[in-house]
Structures are given as C-alpha cells and as structure tokens.
Short mmCIF file of C-alpha atoms in Angstrom, two decimals:
data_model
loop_
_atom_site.label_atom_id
_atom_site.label_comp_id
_atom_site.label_asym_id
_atom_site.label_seq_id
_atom_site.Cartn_x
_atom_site.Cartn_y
_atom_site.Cartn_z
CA UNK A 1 -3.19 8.40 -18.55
CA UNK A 2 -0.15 6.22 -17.55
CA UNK A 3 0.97 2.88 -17.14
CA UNK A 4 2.10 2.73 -14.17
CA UNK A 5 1.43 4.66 -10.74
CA UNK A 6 3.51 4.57 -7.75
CA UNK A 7 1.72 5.75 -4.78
CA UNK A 8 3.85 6.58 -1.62
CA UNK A 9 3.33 7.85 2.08
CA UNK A 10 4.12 11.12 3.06
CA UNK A 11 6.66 9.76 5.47
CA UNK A 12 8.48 7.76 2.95
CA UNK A 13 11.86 9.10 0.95
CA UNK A 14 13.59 8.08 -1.81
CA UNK A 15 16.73 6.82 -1.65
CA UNK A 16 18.49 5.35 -4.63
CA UNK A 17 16.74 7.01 -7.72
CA UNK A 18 18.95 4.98 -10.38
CA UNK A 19 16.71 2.31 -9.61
CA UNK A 20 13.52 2.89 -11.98
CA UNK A 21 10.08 2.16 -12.03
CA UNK A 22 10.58 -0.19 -15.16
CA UNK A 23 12.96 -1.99 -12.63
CA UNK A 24 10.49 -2.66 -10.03
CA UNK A 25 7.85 -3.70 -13.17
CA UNK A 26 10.72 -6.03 -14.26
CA UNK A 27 11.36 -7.42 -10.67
CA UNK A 28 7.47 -8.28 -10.72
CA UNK A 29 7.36 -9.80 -13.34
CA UNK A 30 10.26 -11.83 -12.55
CA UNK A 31 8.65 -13.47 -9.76
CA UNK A 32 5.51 -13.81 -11.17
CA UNK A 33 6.81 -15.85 -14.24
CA UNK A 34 9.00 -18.15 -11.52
CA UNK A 35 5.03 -19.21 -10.12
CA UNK A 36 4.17 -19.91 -14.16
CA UNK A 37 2.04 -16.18 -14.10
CA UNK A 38 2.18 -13.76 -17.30
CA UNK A 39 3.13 -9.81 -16.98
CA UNK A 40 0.23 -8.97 -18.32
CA UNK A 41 -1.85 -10.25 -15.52
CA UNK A 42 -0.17 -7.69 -13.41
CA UNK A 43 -2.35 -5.17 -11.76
CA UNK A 44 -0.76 -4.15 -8.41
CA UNK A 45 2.94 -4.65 -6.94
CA UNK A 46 3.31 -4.14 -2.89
CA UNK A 47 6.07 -5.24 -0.65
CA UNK A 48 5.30 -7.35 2.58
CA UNK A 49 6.05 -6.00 6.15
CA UNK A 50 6.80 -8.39 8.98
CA UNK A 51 2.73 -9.46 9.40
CA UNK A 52 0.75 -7.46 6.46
CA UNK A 53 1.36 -5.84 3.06
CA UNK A 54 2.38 -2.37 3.49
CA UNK A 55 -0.08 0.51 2.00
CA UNK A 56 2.90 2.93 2.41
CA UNK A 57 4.08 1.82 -1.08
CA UNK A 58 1.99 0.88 -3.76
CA UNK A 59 2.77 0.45 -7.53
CA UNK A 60 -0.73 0.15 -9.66
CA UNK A 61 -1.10 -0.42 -12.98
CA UNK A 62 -2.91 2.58 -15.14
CA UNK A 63 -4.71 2.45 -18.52
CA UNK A 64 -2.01 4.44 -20.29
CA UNK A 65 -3.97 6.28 -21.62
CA UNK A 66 -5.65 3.29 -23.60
CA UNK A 67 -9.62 3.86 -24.27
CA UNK A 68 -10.07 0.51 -23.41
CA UNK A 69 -7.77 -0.50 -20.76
CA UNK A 70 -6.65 -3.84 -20.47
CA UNK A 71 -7.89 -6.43 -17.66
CA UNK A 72 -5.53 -5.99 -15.14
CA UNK A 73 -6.11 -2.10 -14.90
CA UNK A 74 -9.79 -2.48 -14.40
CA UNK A 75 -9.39 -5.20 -11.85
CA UNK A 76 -6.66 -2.21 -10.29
CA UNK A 77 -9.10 0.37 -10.32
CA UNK A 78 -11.94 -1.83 -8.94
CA UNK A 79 -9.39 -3.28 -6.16
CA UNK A 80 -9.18 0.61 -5.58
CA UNK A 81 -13.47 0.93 -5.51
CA UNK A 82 -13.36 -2.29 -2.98
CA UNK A 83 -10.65 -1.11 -0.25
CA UNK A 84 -12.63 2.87 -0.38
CA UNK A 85 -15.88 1.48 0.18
CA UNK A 86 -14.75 -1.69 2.49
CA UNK A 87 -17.62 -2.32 4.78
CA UNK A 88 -17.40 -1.15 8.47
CA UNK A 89 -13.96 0.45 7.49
CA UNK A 90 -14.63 3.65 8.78
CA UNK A 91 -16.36 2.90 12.06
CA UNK A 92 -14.67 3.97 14.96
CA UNK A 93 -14.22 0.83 16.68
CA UNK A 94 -12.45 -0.31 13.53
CA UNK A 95 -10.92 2.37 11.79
CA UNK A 96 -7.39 3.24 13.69
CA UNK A 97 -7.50 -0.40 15.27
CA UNK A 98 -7.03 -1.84 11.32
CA UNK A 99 -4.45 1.09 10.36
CA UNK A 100 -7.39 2.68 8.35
CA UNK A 101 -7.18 1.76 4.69
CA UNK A 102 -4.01 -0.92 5.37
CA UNK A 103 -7.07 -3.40 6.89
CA UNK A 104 -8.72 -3.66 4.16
CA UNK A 105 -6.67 -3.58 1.42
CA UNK A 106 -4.73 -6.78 3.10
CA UNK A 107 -8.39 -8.33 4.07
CA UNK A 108 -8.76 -8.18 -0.03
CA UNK A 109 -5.03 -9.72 -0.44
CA UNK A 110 -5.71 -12.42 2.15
CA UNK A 111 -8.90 -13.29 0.93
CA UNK A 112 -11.91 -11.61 2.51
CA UNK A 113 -13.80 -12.34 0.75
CA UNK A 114 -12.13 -14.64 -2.01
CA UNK A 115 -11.68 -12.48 -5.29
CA UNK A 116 -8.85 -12.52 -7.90
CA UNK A 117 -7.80 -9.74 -5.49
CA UNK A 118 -6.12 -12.52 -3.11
CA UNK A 119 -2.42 -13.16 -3.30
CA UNK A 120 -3.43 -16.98 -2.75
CA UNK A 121 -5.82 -16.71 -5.81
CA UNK A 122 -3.35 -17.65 -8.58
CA UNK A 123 -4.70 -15.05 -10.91
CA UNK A 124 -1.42 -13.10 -10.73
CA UNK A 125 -2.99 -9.89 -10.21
CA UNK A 126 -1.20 -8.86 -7.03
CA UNK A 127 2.88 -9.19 -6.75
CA UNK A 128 4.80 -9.17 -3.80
CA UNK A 129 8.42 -7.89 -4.26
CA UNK A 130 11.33 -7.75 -1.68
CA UNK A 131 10.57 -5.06 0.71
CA UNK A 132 14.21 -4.05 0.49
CA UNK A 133 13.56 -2.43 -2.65
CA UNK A 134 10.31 -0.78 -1.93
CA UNK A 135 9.99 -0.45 1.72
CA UNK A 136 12.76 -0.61 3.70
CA UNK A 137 13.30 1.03 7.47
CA UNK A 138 15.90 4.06 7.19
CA UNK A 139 18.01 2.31 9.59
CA UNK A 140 18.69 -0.89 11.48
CA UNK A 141 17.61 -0.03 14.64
CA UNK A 142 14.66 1.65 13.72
CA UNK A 143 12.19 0.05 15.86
CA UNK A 144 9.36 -1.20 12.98
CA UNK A 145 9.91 -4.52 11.58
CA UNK A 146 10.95 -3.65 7.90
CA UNK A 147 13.98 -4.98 5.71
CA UNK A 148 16.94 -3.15 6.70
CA UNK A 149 17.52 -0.38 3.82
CA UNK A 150 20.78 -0.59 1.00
CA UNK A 151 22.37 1.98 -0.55
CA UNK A 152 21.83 0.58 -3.96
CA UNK A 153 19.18 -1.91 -3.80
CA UNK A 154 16.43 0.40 -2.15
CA UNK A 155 14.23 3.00 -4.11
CA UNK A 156 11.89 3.73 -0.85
CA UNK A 157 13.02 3.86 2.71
CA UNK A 158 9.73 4.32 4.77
CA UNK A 159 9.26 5.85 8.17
CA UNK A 160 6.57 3.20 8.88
CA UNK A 161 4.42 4.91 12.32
CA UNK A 162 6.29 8.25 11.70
CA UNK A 163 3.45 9.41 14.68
CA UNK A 164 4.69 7.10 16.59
CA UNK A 165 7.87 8.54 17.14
CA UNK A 166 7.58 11.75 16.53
CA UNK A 167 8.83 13.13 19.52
CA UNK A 168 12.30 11.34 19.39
CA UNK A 169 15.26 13.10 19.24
CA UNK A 170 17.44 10.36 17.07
CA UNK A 171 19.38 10.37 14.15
CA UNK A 172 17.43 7.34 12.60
CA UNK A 173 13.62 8.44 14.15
CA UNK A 174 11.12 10.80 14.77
CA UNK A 175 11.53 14.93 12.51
CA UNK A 176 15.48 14.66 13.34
CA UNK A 177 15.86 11.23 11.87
CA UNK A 178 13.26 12.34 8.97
CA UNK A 179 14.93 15.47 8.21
CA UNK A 180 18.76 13.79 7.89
CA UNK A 181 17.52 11.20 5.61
CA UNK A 182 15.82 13.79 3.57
CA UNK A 183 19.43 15.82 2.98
CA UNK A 184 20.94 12.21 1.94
CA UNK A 185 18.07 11.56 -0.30
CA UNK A 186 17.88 14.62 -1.95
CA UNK A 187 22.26 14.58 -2.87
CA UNK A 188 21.16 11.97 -5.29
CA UNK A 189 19.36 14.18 -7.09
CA UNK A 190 20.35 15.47 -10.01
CA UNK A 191 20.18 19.22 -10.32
CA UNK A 192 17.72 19.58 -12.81
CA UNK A 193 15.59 17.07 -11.07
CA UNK A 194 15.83 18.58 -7.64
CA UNK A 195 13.90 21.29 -8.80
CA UNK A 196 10.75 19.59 -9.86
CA UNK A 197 11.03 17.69 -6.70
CA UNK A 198 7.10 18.71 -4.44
CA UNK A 199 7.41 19.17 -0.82
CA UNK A 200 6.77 15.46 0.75
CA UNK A 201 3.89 16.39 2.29
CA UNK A 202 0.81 17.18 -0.29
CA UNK A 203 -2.86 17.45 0.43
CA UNK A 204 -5.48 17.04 -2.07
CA UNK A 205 -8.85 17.28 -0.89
CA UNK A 206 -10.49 14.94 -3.81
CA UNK A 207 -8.99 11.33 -5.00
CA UNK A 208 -10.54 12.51 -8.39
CA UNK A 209 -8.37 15.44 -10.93
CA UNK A 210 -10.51 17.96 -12.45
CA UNK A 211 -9.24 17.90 -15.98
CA UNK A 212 -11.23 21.32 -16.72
CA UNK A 213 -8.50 23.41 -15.62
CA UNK A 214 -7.02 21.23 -12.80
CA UNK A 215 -9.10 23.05 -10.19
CA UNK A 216 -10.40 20.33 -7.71
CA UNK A 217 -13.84 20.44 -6.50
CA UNK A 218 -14.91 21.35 -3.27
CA UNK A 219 -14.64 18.49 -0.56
CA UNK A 220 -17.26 15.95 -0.43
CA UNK A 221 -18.59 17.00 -4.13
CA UNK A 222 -17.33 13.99 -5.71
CA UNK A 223 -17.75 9.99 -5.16
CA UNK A 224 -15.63 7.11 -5.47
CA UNK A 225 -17.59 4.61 -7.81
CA UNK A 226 -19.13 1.85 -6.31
CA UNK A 227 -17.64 -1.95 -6.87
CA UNK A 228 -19.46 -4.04 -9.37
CA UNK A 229 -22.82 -5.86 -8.11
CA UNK A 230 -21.41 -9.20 -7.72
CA UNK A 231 -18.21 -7.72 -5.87
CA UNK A 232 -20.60 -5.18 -3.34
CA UNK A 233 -22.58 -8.25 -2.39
CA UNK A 234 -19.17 -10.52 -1.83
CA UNK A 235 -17.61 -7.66 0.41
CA UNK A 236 -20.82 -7.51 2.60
CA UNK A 237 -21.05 -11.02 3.38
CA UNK A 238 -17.27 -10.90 4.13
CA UNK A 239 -15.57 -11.85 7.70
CA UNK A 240 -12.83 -10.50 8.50
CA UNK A 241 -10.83 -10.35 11.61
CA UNK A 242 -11.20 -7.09 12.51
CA UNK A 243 -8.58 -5.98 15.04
CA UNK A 244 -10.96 -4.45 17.99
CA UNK A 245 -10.37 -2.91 21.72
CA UNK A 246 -11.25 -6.26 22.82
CA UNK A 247 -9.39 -8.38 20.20
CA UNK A 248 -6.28 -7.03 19.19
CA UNK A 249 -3.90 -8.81 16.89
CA UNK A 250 -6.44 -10.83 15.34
CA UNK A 251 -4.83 -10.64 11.65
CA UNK A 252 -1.64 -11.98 12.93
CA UNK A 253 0.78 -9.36 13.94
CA UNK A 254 2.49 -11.50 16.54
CA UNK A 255 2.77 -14.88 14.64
CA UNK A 256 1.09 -15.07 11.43
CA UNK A 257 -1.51 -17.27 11.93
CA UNK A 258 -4.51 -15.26 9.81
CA UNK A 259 -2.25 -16.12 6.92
CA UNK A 260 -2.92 -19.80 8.17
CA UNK A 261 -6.80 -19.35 7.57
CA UNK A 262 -8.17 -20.74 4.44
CA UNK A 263 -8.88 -17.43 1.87
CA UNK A 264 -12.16 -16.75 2.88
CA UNK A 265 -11.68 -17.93 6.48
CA UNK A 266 -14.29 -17.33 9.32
CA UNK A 267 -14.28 -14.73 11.86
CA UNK A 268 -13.85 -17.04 14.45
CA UNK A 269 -11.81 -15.99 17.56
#
C-alpha cells in the first residue's frame, strides 16, 4: 500500500522530524546517480555502522499500492523472503553470535551468495546513505561505533546494544540515557502530531496484517513465502562466515577484511 517503508528498532528515537522521508529518498538517489545508477532501481536504503550495515534502520521500497509493482519492490520483498528464511539462521550456535537477522541480511549485501542483493553488484538495488542521518549514536561517548548524532542533520539516533547497557546509570546510556533523549525527541513534536505518536515499544505477533478487520492471526498460523527456486537453491549452497563460539569476528568487526573477500567469497578461516 505505500511507497516507501521505514522500519526502525525499538531502541531507536527520532530526533529531527523536519527532515522527511522524501529527503532520505532524495539523498539515495543522489548517491546512486553519482555511481551512474537510476532511482528507479532503488529497492532498499540502509546506513553503514563501523563493520556491517545496520538492521536498526531500514527504508524499503513498497508497491504503493500498484497491482503490479515495479522491479525494485519485488526484488525488496524477495530480499525480505531471503534474510527470513536464511539458512542455518536460527540455529543456536549461529543465531545471537550473527546479531540474529543483522547476519544475514549483510551476508545478502556482501554477497553470499552473489545476487542483485549485493552492494558490490552494480544493480543499484541497495543504497548506503550517511549514517549521520539515519543512524547515529545519541551521544559522543556512547560506547558503539556509530556517527556522532546532529541536531539538524539526523532523523534517527539509535541506541545500538540498548541490552548491553541497560543497567547504566548515564545520561547518554542504558533506560536513563533512553528516557532523556526521548523528552528531547518528543519537544520537536508538534502538538497535533504528539498525539498519534505509539509507545516505542510495539509487539506484533505476525509479520503479515490481517486486512479482514485488522485482527492478526494467532502465532505461528501464517508463513513467510518462500524465495524463488533459483534464489532457495543459491542461498543453500552459500558460505558465509558465520561468526561462531570458536570463530568470532569472522565478518570483520575488528578490521574489515570480509569486505576484502570477493562477493561470493569462501568460508575459509
């Protein structure tokens, strides 16, 4: 039904609402004509953190409400398909070490297995845009490797491993630090909007909306589609680096190097 969707963590806030959606579409679309792209190739716009592209803040292009959407909101809604049903995702061993759906949804942008997912594909689809504007830190010394936040450049600050630090008493971490950003955020509000405005933290137990009254279905009732044939079989023969108890760090959190790999890469140690 729309456009554009911005998905955002529960431990993320708002800062500067002047800034628009249409502004962080225009910002994409900026840098993706600079690299000799086109807009309407433009399927899913992230920011980077120091070593990975953040899943706190994702903007995804939606049919809007087209009967036909276009190319770059089916590839977005299969990209969505390949990261649910990621093999080995959910096991254990894997899961927490590969910050849950963050692994693969950056194995997909870094080219495990090599789809016109990849940022190194050329096919446009997926747009990086300074993480100042969509995922900054709330403050300079908060101890996550983000761009430091401005009061007029940044839409989203993000509390990036709010568990972390939940037990800190600071002004800039943990419920304390949460909570005083939150007041800030919400002066910027306008009055009439501040009343529409959800508490942060929502729960839905399906992905899917029930359009039949808005009722959602009882958990586990519902399916995410499977990816395409071709994609299934790519994503099975896929290697990625999964971080493990044994092998931590493997996608390059302390230097970068799995951004080295060729797309497609082995899972050599």
């Amino acid at each position: 039904h729309y456009d554009w969707v911005l998905w955002v963590c529960a431990e993320t806030l708002f800062l500067n609402q002047s800034i628009s959606i249409e502004d962080i579409v225009r910002a994409a679309e900026h840098t993706t004509k600079r690299s000799g792209g086109l807009a309407a190739d433009i399927g899913l716009v992230a920011a980077a953190e120091a070593h990975m592209v953040s899943a706190g803040v994702l903007l995804l292009r939606g049919a809007g409400g087209r009967a036909t959407p276009s190319a770059a909101a089916e590839r977005t809604m299969e990209f969505l398909r390949a990261v649910y049903h990621y093999p080995n995702a959910s096991e254990p061993r894997h899961d927490t070490q590969n910050f849950m759906d963050q692994g693969p949804m950056n194995f997909l942008l870094y080219g495990y297995p090599v789809t016109d997912f990849a940022l190194r594909s050329n096919s446009g689809w997926a747009v990086l845009v300074d993480g100042q504007l969509l995922n900054a830190r709330p403050h300079a010394s908060y101890p996550v490797p983000l761009a430091d936040p401005h009061p007029t450049k940044t839409l989203v600050v993000h509390f990036a491993a709010f568990n972390n630090f939940y037990g800190i008493r600071s002004s800039w971490a943990g419920v304390a630090g949460f909570g005083r950003m939150a007041a800030r955020a919400a002066m910027n509000f306008a009055a009439a909007d501040a009343m529409t405005v959800e508490a942060c933290c929502v729960f839905r137990s399906s992905l899917h909306e029930r359009q039949d009254g808005g009722n959602a279905p009882p958990p586990g009732s519902v399916s995410i589609p499977m990816p395409q044939p071709a994609l299934w079989a790519a994503l099975r023969a896929a290697t990625p680096p999964w971080n493990t108890d044994e092998y931590m760090n493997r996608w390059g959190f302390a230097d970068h190097k799995w951004r080295e790999m060729p797309a497609g890469g082995s899972d050599a140690r």
